[in-house]
Amino acid sequence: MRARKAVHLYRFFHAGEPAGEGRLEVLPGREGVKATFQAELLLPLPRTKVRLSTETDLEGFSRYFSERVEGREARVFTVERLEGEGLVMVSQGKESLAYPYLAPYHDALSLLLALPHLDLLPGEVARFALPGGRAYVERLPDLEAEGRPLRQYRLRPGLTLVQVEGDRVVRVAQQVGDHVFEALWEGEEEPRRRRRWV
């Protein structure tokens, strides 16, 4: 998977009203990509903090995924690929479940990172394994917004619309109840340099 080091900033809207903001940090490495998405959502209530982390292999498939959500209550969900044992370990709270590792799969974040690099023509559909399920990605006709060409994808289940410009996701829209929840790309931030202690 071709990825570059970047920090993307997003604003969220729910039913057209401002609903929070988030940042996606992408760090490519020798063995794959590490990415973290952090967001604070103000709408729909209650105020919720979300942190998604993924570690991928060189092909962009998930090796480790964690999701932490803090709202009315806190919950943590992790999925880890244990290739040596031929297992996928899924944990939620104190409960864990192992099932056989049969084929590479995506998690919610690694799939979004893969979209800008998919080689699909308009009308084509690709199927991807997810932990405990699958996702279908359909390439929709391209469109132009403010003179910029955008590639569009529809993800199912969930009927999520994703728009991509170049190597970044610039819009995600999904129906939540009676309203549309949107994430819109606001720009990039300079990646922070990590200090090395001697």
XYZ file of C-alpha atoms in Angstrom:
198
model
C 0.000 0.000 0.000
C 1.337 3.424 -0.938
C 0.934 5.826 1.975
C 2.742 8.953 3.088
C 3.271 10.457 6.494
C 0.450 12.932 7.104
C -1.950 14.406 9.656
C -5.419 15.088 8.231
C -7.938 17.341 9.983
C -11.699 16.770 9.725
C -14.868 18.591 10.792
C -18.083 16.716 11.500
C -21.677 17.702 10.795
C -24.929 16.084 11.920
C -28.117 17.179 10.144
C -26.110 20.138 8.793
C -25.082 21.331 12.287
C -21.437 21.385 13.477
C -20.841 18.146 15.377
C -17.148 18.128 16.355
C -13.717 17.628 14.867
C -11.035 14.998 14.499
C -7.579 14.194 13.232
C -6.120 11.235 11.364
C -2.388 10.589 11.716
C -0.819 8.223 9.178
C 2.701 6.855 9.755
C 4.124 4.521 7.076
C 6.871 2.112 8.174
C 8.890 -0.841 6.919
C 6.250 -3.404 7.905
C 3.134 -1.435 6.953
C 1.203 1.599 8.162
C 0.212 2.751 11.629
C -2.714 5.156 11.731
C -4.703 6.753 14.539
C -7.987 8.592 14.208
C -9.114 10.684 17.190
C -12.390 12.576 17.301
C -14.619 14.444 19.705
C -18.257 14.317 18.641
C -20.730 16.834 20.056
C -23.805 15.638 18.138
C -25.790 13.460 18.338
C -25.711 13.706 22.139
C -24.051 12.715 24.412
C -20.583 14.179 23.770
C -18.420 11.252 22.697
C -14.679 10.707 22.302
C -13.556 8.132 19.734
C -10.081 6.737 19.114
C -9.442 4.218 16.331
C -5.989 2.727 15.735
C -4.829 0.348 13.048
C -1.570 -1.361 12.158
C -1.470 -2.854 8.673
C 0.798 -5.160 6.739
C 2.567 -4.022 3.557
C -0.535 -4.834 1.464
C -2.692 -2.604 3.692
C -4.606 -5.382 5.476
C -5.208 -5.211 9.211
C -2.751 -6.761 11.690
C -4.079 -4.958 14.781
C -7.101 -2.727 15.349
C -8.460 -1.021 18.436
C -11.525 1.131 18.991
C -12.110 3.105 22.187
C -15.366 5.009 22.635
C -16.088 7.194 25.669
C -19.614 8.569 25.962
C -22.284 7.529 28.438
C -19.932 4.651 29.156
C -16.462 3.612 27.988
C -15.914 0.596 25.775
C -12.837 -0.875 24.122
C -12.789 -3.309 21.208
C -9.625 -4.898 19.727
C -8.874 -7.318 16.888
C -5.415 -8.856 16.504
C -4.135 -11.158 13.761
C -1.948 -13.916 15.255
C -0.510 -15.466 12.111
C 1.907 -17.738 13.992
C -1.032 -19.401 15.746
C -3.338 -19.113 12.714
C -5.888 -17.164 14.767
C -7.689 -13.838 14.958
C -8.262 -12.680 18.549
C -11.262 -10.418 19.178
C -11.614 -8.768 22.601
C -14.304 -6.561 24.050
C -14.014 -5.651 27.690
C -13.179 -8.808 29.638
C -14.500 -11.144 26.927
C -12.279 -12.594 24.197
C -12.981 -14.832 21.241
C -10.523 -16.548 18.897
C -11.394 -17.792 15.444
C -9.271 -19.233 12.592
C -7.307 -16.808 10.429
C -8.310 -17.797 6.901
C -7.546 -14.758 4.728
C -6.364 -11.140 4.976
C -9.062 -8.738 6.176
C -9.649 -5.033 6.758
C -10.828 -3.152 9.808
C -12.908 0.044 9.649
C -9.850 2.321 9.479
C -7.605 0.231 7.219
C -10.434 0.018 4.665
C -10.711 3.825 4.528
C -6.923 4.079 4.131
C -7.074 1.584 1.245
C -9.790 3.398 -0.753
C -7.509 6.019 -2.387
C -5.360 3.175 -3.756
C -8.117 0.885 -5.083
C -7.980 0.088 -8.771
C -11.721 0.016 -9.539
C -13.527 1.454 -12.537
C -16.927 3.187 -12.153
C -19.585 0.501 -11.722
C -17.173 -2.149 -10.406
C -17.634 -3.684 -6.953
C -14.981 -5.222 -4.691
C -15.638 -7.410 -1.664
C -13.400 -7.265 1.411
C -13.362 -9.459 4.493
C -13.914 -7.758 7.856
C -13.646 -9.362 11.298
C -16.907 -11.295 11.531
C -18.304 -10.076 8.219
C -17.591 -8.392 4.896
C -17.820 -5.029 3.157
C -18.682 -4.233 -0.443
C -17.055 -1.226 -2.096
C -18.695 0.107 -5.268
C -16.971 2.719 -7.410
C -19.496 5.386 -8.398
C -19.117 7.877 -11.264
C -16.526 10.579 -10.598
C -17.631 14.125 -9.926
C -16.098 17.566 -9.832
C -16.316 19.873 -6.805
C -14.929 23.413 -7.051
C -12.889 22.364 -10.075
C -11.353 19.357 -8.264
C -11.953 15.805 -9.542
C -13.272 13.444 -6.861
C -13.599 9.661 -6.928
C -16.691 8.329 -5.179
C -17.294 5.006 -3.460
C -20.347 3.483 -1.810
C -19.679 1.096 1.096
C -22.178 -1.527 2.201
C -23.528 -2.565 4.618
C -24.410 0.825 6.060
C -24.683 2.744 2.765
C -21.728 5.013 3.418
C -20.613 7.448 0.700
C -16.873 8.188 0.570
C -15.248 10.804 -1.664
C -11.522 10.701 -2.391
C -9.207 13.333 -3.827
C -5.713 12.156 -4.687
C -4.469 10.059 -1.756
C -6.888 11.322 0.883
C -10.480 10.813 1.943
C -12.163 14.241 1.770
C -15.785 13.377 2.654
C -17.606 10.563 4.405
C -21.415 10.697 4.634
C -23.646 8.172 6.370
C -27.305 8.048 7.334
C -27.672 8.019 11.147
C -31.322 7.681 12.126
C -33.271 10.382 10.271
C -30.205 12.539 9.584
C -26.926 12.496 7.669
C -23.628 12.453 9.548
C -20.691 13.899 7.568
C -16.935 14.113 8.002
C -15.316 16.785 5.801
C -11.562 17.147 5.242
C -10.302 20.556 6.419
C -6.623 20.339 5.556
C -3.328 18.907 6.728
C -1.224 19.628 9.768
C 2.547 19.280 9.863
C 3.357 15.879 11.445
C 4.971 16.324 14.861
C 8.544 15.171 15.187
C 9.055 12.593 17.879
C 11.839 13.382 20.326
C 14.551 10.816 20.765
C 16.000 10.404 24.230
C 19.658 9.447 24.436
